[in-house]
């Protein structure tokens, strides 16, 4: 939800400059990354072709060996098969290379063996070399064609690279491209790209058997100003996450309550919209994260909270971000503490994060038991792990709200029906 805590510190312009520099660096490195992808794909195909050639040679060798053995005894002198008999094809009585009469010299036995292998493809060394060279050229053409098509269609570098690495999460962070292996032991995202519907308005919906099963939602804070909640409800919004507050990301880590929280949560509930809440954390100690959880529980106590209570964990772009220096283990532990406090109080905890956080900065395996709210401003259902809510835009438009608002869909109801 790209929290706007930066307004409190007056750093938007500085942050935008840094983002522009990062985008320039990303473009400068794109060519190198694409070449790296090309080399990797060619290498994989080369190994595949090499294995196939090796198998073909072995088939050819086996065929020649069988043909030679048919004219004599069941195998080379002194050799034995896996079953302890002489090498070569087994005769009908189980003796290697012998005819039913046991004389070991049946021409018919050899003919059968040769016929069984007569579909083997035999290559000369020159033909094999030509096939390997052709395969390399084709691999290079395929990879370059894929890259060219993606960029020509207006895809970003990440969107172009990701299909080339289906078993890895490709994410750009701190000036580098990271390739993180997907853990197939974790619960996987079951949503299918072909079921995603994008309306002309830019609104996303998810269908199953032709029926819309997703639910429309938003998340808001003081930055949306005064909201006309009845109009929001008329626009089809079914749920809203209301910000309770945030911790400043400067060295002091000031705890700040959202000054429109009461107004927003009352307005949403009165309009018939299901509500959940979130807190933007920058806690770096157990004491701080408990303080955040206790503030949330105190503020929501008077209200009917039908949707989850969310721990918003984000990396601040500026180097001064308080949580940026935490290890994966420390950040994961603080997330667990917050969620456990919320669960102990009888609410449903949920974790909000993006691809960078989920791939590089949180121990997702340790947090698998908690519901997830995933942020990605793309039309692709790329992130591999399970999540229930998708924040797909930070520049949406909804009746009753002046200016941009974050748009979400939930794939399942977040409340009891």
CSV table of C-alpha atoms in Angstrom, one decimal:
chain,number,residue,atom,x,y,z
A,1,UNK,CA,0.0,0.0,0.0
A,2,UNK,CA,3.0,2.3,-0.4
A,3,UNK,CA,2.4,4.1,2.9
A,4,UNK,CA,2.6,7.8,2.7
A,5,UNK,CA,4.5,8.2,5.9
A,6,UNK,CA,7.1,10.0,3.8
A,7,UNK,CA,4.8,13.1,3.8
A,8,UNK,CA,5.4,13.4,7.5
A,9,UNK,CA,9.1,13.8,6.9
A,10,UNK,CA,8.8,15.8,3.7
A,11,UNK,CA,10.9,13.5,1.5
A,12,UNK,CA,8.7,12.8,-1.6
A,13,UNK,CA,10.8,14.8,-4.0
A,14,UNK,CA,14.0,13.2,-2.8
A,15,UNK,CA,12.5,9.8,-3.1
A,16,UNK,CA,11.3,10.5,-6.6
A,17,UNK,CA,14.8,11.5,-7.6
A,18,UNK,CA,16.2,8.3,-6.2
A,19,UNK,CA,13.6,6.3,-8.0
A,20,UNK,CA,14.5,8.0,-11.3
A,21,UNK,CA,18.2,7.2,-10.8
A,22,UNK,CA,17.3,3.6,-10.1
A,23,UNK,CA,15.3,3.4,-13.3
A,24,UNK,CA,18.3,4.7,-15.2
A,25,UNK,CA,20.5,2.1,-13.6
A,26,UNK,CA,18.0,-0.6,-14.4
A,27,UNK,CA,17.9,0.3,-18.1
A,28,UNK,CA,21.8,0.4,-18.3
A,29,UNK,CA,22.0,-3.1,-16.9
A,30,UNK,CA,19.1,-4.5,-18.9
A,31,UNK,CA,21.3,-5.5,-21.9
A,32,UNK,CA,23.8,-7.4,-19.6
A,33,UNK,CA,21.0,-9.2,-17.9
A,34,UNK,CA,19.3,-10.2,-21.2
A,35,UNK,CA,22.7,-11.5,-22.5
A,36,UNK,CA,23.1,-13.5,-19.3
A,37,UNK,CA,19.6,-15.0,-19.8
A,38,UNK,CA,20.6,-15.9,-23.4
A,39,UNK,CA,23.8,-17.7,-22.3
A,40,UNK,CA,21.8,-19.6,-19.6
A,41,UNK,CA,19.2,-20.8,-22.1
A,42,UNK,CA,21.7,-21.8,-24.7
A,43,UNK,CA,23.7,-23.7,-22.0
A,44,UNK,CA,20.5,-25.6,-20.9
A,45,UNK,CA,19.7,-26.5,-24.5
A,46,UNK,CA,23.3,-27.5,-25.2
A,47,UNK,CA,23.2,-29.9,-22.2
A,48,UNK,CA,19.9,-31.3,-23.4
A,49,UNK,CA,21.2,-31.9,-26.9
A,50,UNK,CA,24.4,-33.5,-25.5
A,51,UNK,CA,22.4,-35.9,-23.4
A,52,UNK,CA,20.2,-36.9,-26.4
A,53,UNK,CA,23.3,-37.5,-28.5
A,54,UNK,CA,24.8,-39.6,-25.8
A,55,UNK,CA,21.7,-41.7,-25.6
A,56,UNK,CA,21.5,-42.1,-29.4
A,57,UNK,CA,25.1,-43.3,-29.4
A,58,UNK,CA,24.4,-45.8,-26.7
A,59,UNK,CA,21.3,-47.1,-28.6
A,60,UNK,CA,23.5,-47.5,-31.7
A,61,UNK,CA,26.2,-49.3,-29.8
A,62,UNK,CA,23.7,-51.6,-28.2
A,63,UNK,CA,22.1,-52.4,-31.6
A,64,UNK,CA,25.5,-53.2,-33.1
A,65,UNK,CA,26.4,-55.4,-30.1
A,66,UNK,CA,23.2,-57.3,-30.4
A,67,UNK,CA,23.6,-57.9,-34.1
A,68,UNK,CA,27.1,-59.2,-33.6
A,69,UNK,CA,26.0,-61.5,-30.8
A,70,UNK,CA,23.3,-63.2,-32.9
A,71,UNK,CA,25.9,-65.1,-35.0
A,72,UNK,CA,27.6,-66.7,-32.1
A,73,UNK,CA,27.1,-67.5,-28.4
A,74,UNK,CA,24.9,-65.4,-26.1
A,75,UNK,CA,27.7,-62.8,-25.5
A,76,UNK,CA,31.4,-62.1,-25.3
A,77,UNK,CA,33.5,-64.8,-23.6
A,78,UNK,CA,33.3,-64.5,-19.9
A,79,UNK,CA,30.7,-61.6,-19.9
A,80,UNK,CA,27.6,-61.8,-17.8
A,81,UNK,CA,24.2,-60.1,-17.9
A,82,UNK,CA,22.3,-58.6,-15.0
A,83,UNK,CA,20.6,-61.9,-14.2
A,84,UNK,CA,23.9,-63.8,-14.0
A,85,UNK,CA,23.8,-65.5,-17.5
A,86,UNK,CA,25.9,-64.8,-20.4
A,87,UNK,CA,25.5,-61.3,-21.9
A,88,UNK,CA,23.1,-60.7,-24.8
A,89,UNK,CA,19.3,-61.1,-25.3
A,90,UNK,CA,17.6,-63.7,-23.2
A,91,UNK,CA,16.3,-66.8,-25.1
A,92,UNK,CA,12.9,-68.2,-24.3
A,93,UNK,CA,14.3,-70.5,-21.7
A,94,UNK,CA,16.1,-67.7,-19.9
A,95,UNK,CA,19.6,-68.6,-21.1
A,96,UNK,CA,21.4,-65.6,-22.6
A,97,UNK,CA,21.6,-65.8,-26.4
A,98,UNK,CA,20.4,-69.3,-26.8
A,99,UNK,CA,17.6,-70.8,-28.9
A,100,UNK,CA,14.9,-72.9,-27.4
A,101,UNK,CA,17.0,-75.9,-28.5
A,102,UNK,CA,19.9,-74.6,-26.5
A,103,UNK,CA,22.5,-74.6,-29.3
A,104,UNK,CA,23.2,-70.8,-28.9
A,105,UNK,CA,23.5,-70.3,-32.7
A,106,UNK,CA,20.0,-69.6,-33.9
A,107,UNK,CA,20.0,-67.0,-36.7
A,108,UNK,CA,16.3,-66.3,-35.8
A,109,UNK,CA,17.3,-65.0,-32.4
A,110,UNK,CA,19.7,-62.5,-33.8
A,111,UNK,CA,17.2,-61.3,-36.4
A,112,UNK,CA,14.6,-60.6,-33.7
A,113,UNK,CA,17.1,-58.5,-31.8
A,114,UNK,CA,18.1,-56.5,-34.8
A,115,UNK,CA,14.5,-55.9,-35.8
A,116,UNK,CA,13.7,-54.7,-32.3
A,117,UNK,CA,16.3,-52.0,-32.7
A,118,UNK,CA,15.8,-51.1,-36.4
A,119,UNK,CA,14.2,-47.8,-35.5
A,120,UNK,CA,17.4,-46.4,-34.0
A,121,UNK,CA,18.7,-43.3,-35.7
A,122,UNK,CA,22.3,-43.5,-36.6
A,123,UNK,CA,24.4,-40.3,-37.2
A,124,UNK,CA,27.9,-39.6,-38.4
A,125,UNK,CA,30.1,-37.3,-36.3
A,126,UNK,CA,29.7,-34.6,-38.9
A,127,UNK,CA,25.9,-34.9,-38.7
A,128,UNK,CA,26.0,-34.7,-34.9
A,129,UNK,CA,28.2,-31.6,-35.0
A,130,UNK,CA,25.8,-30.0,-37.4
A,131,UNK,CA,22.8,-30.7,-35.2
A,132,UNK,CA,24.5,-29.3,-32.1
A,133,UNK,CA,25.4,-26.1,-34.0
A,134,UNK,CA,21.9,-25.8,-35.3
A,135,UNK,CA,20.4,-26.3,-31.9
A,136,UNK,CA,22.7,-23.5,-30.5
A,137,UNK,CA,21.6,-21.1,-33.2
A,138,UNK,CA,17.9,-22.0,-32.7
A,139,UNK,CA,18.2,-21.5,-28.9
A,140,UNK,CA,19.8,-18.1,-29.4
A,141,UNK,CA,17.1,-17.1,-31.9
A,142,UNK,CA,14.3,-18.2,-29.6
A,143,UNK,CA,15.6,-16.3,-26.6
A,144,UNK,CA,16.4,-13.2,-28.5
A,145,UNK,CA,13.0,-13.4,-30.2
A,146,UNK,CA,11.2,-13.7,-26.8
A,147,UNK,CA,13.1,-10.7,-25.5
A,148,UNK,CA,12.5,-8.7,-28.6
A,149,UNK,CA,8.7,-9.5,-28.6
A,150,UNK,CA,8.4,-8.6,-24.9
A,151,UNK,CA,10.1,-5.3,-25.2
A,152,UNK,CA,8.3,-4.5,-28.4
A,153,UNK,CA,5.0,-5.1,-26.6
A,154,UNK,CA,6.0,-2.5,-24.0
A,155,UNK,CA,6.8,-5.0,-21.3
A,156,UNK,CA,9.2,-4.0,-18.5
A,157,UNK,CA,12.6,-5.7,-18.2
A,158,UNK,CA,11.3,-7.9,-15.4
A,159,UNK,CA,8.2,-8.9,-17.3
A,160,UNK,CA,10.4,-9.9,-20.2
A,161,UNK,CA,12.8,-11.9,-18.1
A,162,UNK,CA,10.4,-13.7,-15.9
A,163,UNK,CA,9.0,-16.2,-18.4
A,164,UNK,CA,12.6,-17.3,-19.2
A,165,UNK,CA,13.0,-18.5,-15.6
A,166,UNK,CA,9.8,-20.4,-14.6
A,167,UNK,CA,11.4,-22.0,-11.5
A,168,UNK,CA,12.7,-18.8,-10.0
A,169,UNK,CA,11.2,-15.5,-8.7
A,170,UNK,CA,13.0,-12.7,-10.6
A,171,UNK,CA,13.0,-9.5,-8.6
A,172,UNK,CA,14.9,-6.2,-8.9
A,173,UNK,CA,16.3,-4.9,-5.7
A,174,UNK,CA,19.1,-2.6,-4.6
A,175,UNK,CA,20.4,-2.2,-8.1
A,176,UNK,CA,20.6,-5.9,-8.9
A,177,UNK,CA,18.4,-8.6,-10.4
A,178,UNK,CA,17.8,-11.5,-8.1
A,179,UNK,CA,16.8,-15.0,-9.1
A,180,UNK,CA,15.3,-16.8,-6.2
A,181,UNK,CA,14.4,-20.5,-6.5
A,182,UNK,CA,10.7,-21.2,-5.9
A,183,UNK,CA,10.0,-23.5,-3.0
A,184,UNK,CA,7.4,-25.9,-4.4
A,185,UNK,CA,6.8,-27.3,-0.9
A,186,UNK,CA,5.0,-24.2,0.2
A,187,UNK,CA,1.3,-23.5,-0.7
A,188,UNK,CA,1.2,-22.3,-4.2
A,189,UNK,CA,-0.9,-19.6,-5.8
A,190,UNK,CA,-3.9,-21.3,-7.5
A,191,UNK,CA,-5.2,-18.4,-9.4
A,192,UNK,CA,-5.1,-18.7,-13.2
A,193,UNK,CA,-4.2,-15.9,-15.6
A,194,UNK,CA,-6.9,-16.8,-18.1
A,195,UNK,CA,-9.6,-16.2,-15.4
A,196,UNK,CA,-8.5,-12.6,-14.8
A,197,UNK,CA,-10.7,-10.0,-16.4
A,198,UNK,CA,-9.6,-6.4,-16.8
A,199,UNK,CA,-12.4,-3.9,-17.5
A,200,UNK,CA,-12.0,-0.8,-19.7
A,201,UNK,CA,-12.0,1.2,-16.4
A,202,UNK,CA,-8.9,-0.6,-15.4
A,203,UNK,CA,-10.7,-2.5,-12.6
A,204,UNK,CA,-9.7,-6.1,-12.1
A,205,UNK,CA,-12.1,-9.0,-11.6
A,206,UNK,CA,-11.5,-12.8,-11.2
A,207,UNK,CA,-13.9,-15.3,-12.8
A,208,UNK,CA,-14.6,-18.9,-12.2
A,209,UNK,CA,-16.8,-20.9,-14.6
A,210,UNK,CA,-17.8,-17.5,-16.1
A,211,UNK,CA,-18.9,-16.0,-12.9
A,212,UNK,CA,-17.2,-13.2,-10.9
A,213,UNK,CA,-16.0,-14.6,-7.6
A,214,UNK,CA,-13.7,-11.8,-6.6
A,215,UNK,CA,-14.6,-8.9,-4.3
A,216,UNK,CA,-13.8,-5.2,-4.8
A,217,UNK,CA,-11.8,-3.4,-2.2
A,218,UNK,CA,-9.7,-0.4,-1.3
A,219,UNK,CA,-7.3,0.7,1.4
A,220,UNK,CA,-7.3,4.3,2.7
A,221,UNK,CA,-5.5,6.6,5.1
A,222,UNK,CA,-5.5,10.3,5.8
A,223,UNK,CA,-4.0,10.9,2.4
A,224,UNK,CA,-7.4,10.3,0.7
A,225,UNK,CA,-8.8,13.2,2.6
A,226,UNK,CA,-12.5,13.4,3.3
A,227,UNK,CA,-14.3,10.4,1.8
A,228,UNK,CA,-18.0,10.1,0.8
A,229,UNK,CA,-18.5,6.5,2.0
A,230,UNK,CA,-22.1,6.1,0.6
A,231,UNK,CA,-20.8,7.0,-2.8
A,232,UNK,CA,-17.9,4.5,-2.4
A,233,UNK,CA,-20.4,1.8,-1.6
A,234,UNK,CA,-22.5,2.7,-4.6
A,235,UNK,CA,-19.3,2.2,-6.8
A,236,UNK,CA,-19.3,-1.5,-5.8
A,237,UNK,CA,-16.6,-1.4,-3.1
A,238,UNK,CA,-17.3,-4.3,-0.7
A,239,UNK,CA,-14.4,-4.0,1.7
A,240,UNK,CA,-11.9,-1.5,2.9
A,241,UNK,CA,-8.7,-1.6,4.9
A,242,UNK,CA,-8.4,1.5,7.1
A,243,UNK,CA,-5.0,2.6,8.3
A,244,UNK,CA,-4.7,2.8,12.1
A,245,UNK,CA,-1.3,4.5,12.1
A,246,UNK,CA,2.3,4.1,11.3
A,247,UNK,CA,5.8,4.3,12.8
A,248,UNK,CA,8.1,6.9,11.3
A,249,UNK,CA,11.1,5.4,9.5
A,250,UNK,CA,13.6,8.0,10.9
A,251,UNK,CA,16.0,7.2,13.7
A,252,UNK,CA,13.4,8.2,16.4
A,253,UNK,CA,10.7,5.8,15.1
A,254,UNK,CA,7.9,8.0,16.2
A,255,UNK,CA,4.6,6.2,16.6
A,256,UNK,CA,1.8,8.2,14.8
A,257,UNK,CA,-1.9,7.6,14.8
A,258,UNK,CA,-3.8,8.2,11.6
A,259,UNK,CA,-5.9,11.3,12.3
A,260,UNK,CA,-8.7,10.2,10.0
A,261,UNK,CA,-8.9,6.6,11.3
A,262,UNK,CA,-12.1,7.2,13.4
A,263,UNK,CA,-13.8,9.1,10.7
A,264,UNK,CA,-13.0,6.5,8.0
A,265,UNK,CA,-13.9,3.4,10.0
A,266,UNK,CA,-17.2,4.8,11.1
A,267,UNK,CA,-18.0,6.0,7.6
A,268,UNK,CA,-17.2,2.7,6.0
A,269,UNK,CA,-19.2,0.6,8.5
A,270,UNK,CA,-22.2,3.0,8.3
A,271,UNK,CA,-22.2,2.6,4.5
A,272,UNK,CA,-22.3,-1.2,4.8
A,273,UNK,CA,-18.7,-1.8,3.8
A,274,UNK,CA,-16.8,-4.6,5.5
A,275,UNK,CA,-13.7,-3.2,7.2
A,276,UNK,CA,-10.3,-4.4,8.2
A,277,UNK,CA,-7.4,-2.3,9.4
A,278,UNK,CA,-3.6,-2.1,8.8
A,279,UNK,CA,-0.6,-0.7,10.5
A,280,UNK,CA,2.5,0.4,8.7
A,281,UNK,CA,5.4,-0.9,10.8
A,282,UNK,CA,9.0,0.2,11.1
A,283,UNK,CA,9.6,-1.6,14.4
A,284,UNK,CA,13.1,-2.9,15.0
A,285,UNK,CA,12.7,-4.5,18.4
A,286,UNK,CA,10.2,-6.8,20.1
A,287,UNK,CA,9.1,-4.0,22.4
A,288,UNK,CA,8.3,-1.7,19.5
A,289,UNK,CA,6.3,-4.3,17.5
A,290,UNK,CA,4.3,-5.1,20.7
A,291,UNK,CA,3.6,-1.4,21.1
A,292,UNK,CA,2.3,-1.3,17.6
A,293,UNK,CA,0.0,-4.3,18.1
A,294,UNK,CA,-1.3,-2.9,21.3
A,295,UNK,CA,-2.1,0.4,19.7
A,296,UNK,CA,-4.1,-1.3,17.0
A,297,UNK,CA,-6.0,-3.4,19.4
A,298,UNK,CA,-6.9,-0.4,21.5
A,299,UNK,CA,-8.1,1.6,18.5
A,300,UNK,CA,-10.3,-1.2,16.9
A,301,UNK,CA,-11.9,-2.4,20.2
A,302,UNK,CA,-15.1,-0.3,19.8
A,303,UNK,CA,-15.8,-1.5,16.2
A,304,UNK,CA,-17.0,-4.5,14.3
A,305,UNK,CA,-13.9,-5.8,12.4
A,306,UNK,CA,-15.0,-8.3,9.8
A,307,UNK,CA,-11.8,-8.4,7.7
A,308,UNK,CA,-8.3,-9.2,8.9
A,309,UNK,CA,-5.9,-7.0,10.9
A,310,UNK,CA,-2.9,-6.4,8.7
A,311,UNK,CA,0.8,-6.0,9.5
A,312,UNK,CA,2.2,-3.8,6.7
A,313,UNK,CA,5.9,-4.6,6.3
A,314,UNK,CA,7.7,-2.6,3.7
A,315,UNK,CA,11.3,-1.6,2.8
A,316,UNK,CA,11.7,2.1,2.7
A,317,UNK,CA,13.5,3.3,-0.4
A,318,UNK,CA,15.8,5.7,1.6
A,319,UNK,CA,18.8,4.2,3.3
A,320,UNK,CA,17.6,5.6,6.6
A,321,UNK,CA,14.6,3.2,6.7
A,322,UNK,CA,14.7,1.7,10.2
A,323,UNK,CA,13.7,-1.9,9.1
A,324,UNK,CA,16.1,-1.9,6.2
A,325,UNK,CA,19.0,-3.1,8.3
A,326,UNK,CA,17.2,-6.0,9.9
A,327,UNK,CA,18.1,-9.6,8.9
A,328,UNK,CA,15.5,-11.8,7.3
A,329,UNK,CA,15.3,-13.7,10.6
A,330,UNK,CA,14.8,-10.6,12.7
A,331,UNK,CA,12.1,-9.2,10.3
A,332,UNK,CA,10.3,-12.5,10.2
A,333,UNK,CA,10.4,-12.8,14.0
A,334,UNK,CA,8.9,-9.3,14.5
A,335,UNK,CA,6.2,-10.1,11.9
A,336,UNK,CA,5.3,-13.3,13.8
A,337,UNK,CA,5.1,-11.4,17.2
A,338,UNK,CA,2.6,-8.9,15.8
A,339,UNK,CA,0.5,-11.5,14.1
A,340,UNK,CA,0.4,-13.7,17.3
A,341,UNK,CA,-0.7,-10.7,19.4
A,342,UNK,CA,-3.5,-10.0,17.0
A,343,UNK,CA,-4.6,-13.7,16.9
A,344,UNK,CA,-4.4,-13.9,20.7
A,345,UNK,CA,-6.9,-11.1,20.9
A,346,UNK,CA,-9.4,-13.0,18.7
A,347,UNK,CA,-8.8,-11.2,15.4
A,348,UNK,CA,-7.5,-12.6,12.1
A,349,UNK,CA,-3.9,-11.5,11.3
A,350,UNK,CA,-2.7,-10.9,7.8
A,351,UNK,CA,0.6,-9.8,6.3
A,352,UNK,CA,1.0,-7.2,3.5
A,353,UNK,CA,4.1,-7.3,1.3
A,354,UNK,CA,5.3,-7.1,-2.3
A,355,UNK,CA,7.5,-9.3,-4.4
A,356,UNK,CA,10.8,-7.9,-3.1
A,357,UNK,CA,9.8,-8.4,0.5
A,358,UNK,CA,8.3,-11.8,-0.1
A,359,UNK,CA,11.3,-13.1,-2.1
A,360,UNK,CA,14.2,-11.5,-0.3
A,361,UNK,CA,13.4,-10.1,3.1
A,362,UNK,CA,10.9,-12.4,4.8
A,363,UNK,CA,11.0,-16.0,5.8
A,364,UNK,CA,7.8,-17.0,4.0
A,365,UNK,CA,8.0,-20.6,5.0
A,366,UNK,CA,7.9,-19.6,8.7
A,367,UNK,CA,4.9,-17.3,8.0
A,368,UNK,CA,2.9,-19.7,5.9
A,369,UNK,CA,0.2,-20.1,8.5
A,370,UNK,CA,-0.9,-16.5,8.2
A,371,UNK,CA,-3.1,-15.0,5.5
A,372,UNK,CA,-1.4,-12.9,2.9
A,373,UNK,CA,-2.2,-9.6,1.1
A,374,UNK,CA,0.1,-9.2,-1.9
A,375,UNK,CA,1.0,-6.0,-3.7
A,376,UNK,CA,2.0,-6.0,-7.4
A,377,UNK,CA,1.1,-3.3,-9.9
A,378,UNK,CA,1.0,-5.6,-12.9
A,379,UNK,CA,-1.5,-7.5,-15.0
A,380,UNK,CA,0.3,-10.7,-14.4
A,381,UNK,CA,-0.5,-13.3,-11.6
A,382,UNK,CA,3.2,-13.8,-11.2
A,383,UNK,CA,4.0,-14.4,-7.5
A,384,UNK,CA,4.0,-18.1,-6.9
A,385,UNK,CA,2.9,-18.4,-3.3
A,386,UNK,CA,-0.6,-18.4,-1.9
A,387,UNK,CA,-2.4,-15.1,-1.1
A,388,UNK,CA,-6.0,-14.0,-0.6
A,389,UNK,CA,-5.9,-10.3,-1.5
A,390,UNK,CA,-4.2,-8.6,-4.4
A,391,UNK,CA,-3.4,-4.9,-4.4
A,392,UNK,CA,-3.1,-4.3,-8.2
A,393,UNK,CA,-3.1,-0.5,-8.4
A,394,UNK,CA,-2.0,2.5,-6.4
A,395,UNK,CA,-3.6,5.0,-8.8
A,396,UNK,CA,-7.2,3.8,-9.0
A,397,UNK,CA,-10.3,5.9,-9.1
A,398,UNK,CA,-13.4,5.3,-7.0
A,399,UNK,CA,-16.6,7.5,-6.6
A,400,UNK,CA,-16.6,9.4,-3.3
A,401,UNK,CA,-12.8,9.8,-3.2
A,402,UNK,CA,-10.9,12.7,-4.7
A,403,UNK,CA,-7.7,11.6,-6.2
A,404,UNK,CA,-6.0,8.3,-6.5
A,405,UNK,CA,-6.7,5.3,-4.2
A,406,UNK,CA,-5.3,1.8,-3.9
A,407,UNK,CA,-7.4,-0.9,-5.5
A,408,UNK,CA,-7.7,-4.5,-4.3
A,409,UNK,CA,-9.5,-7.7,-5.1
A,410,UNK,CA,-10.0,-10.6,-2.7
A,411,UNK,CA,-10.3,-14.0,-4.3
A,412,UNK,CA,-12.4,-15.3,-1.5
A,413,UNK,CA,-14.7,-13.5,1.0
A,414,UNK,CA,-12.7,-11.9,3.9
A,415,UNK,CA,-15.7,-12.0,6.2
A,416,UNK,CA,-18.3,-14.5,7.4
A,417,UNK,CA,-21.4,-14.5,5.1
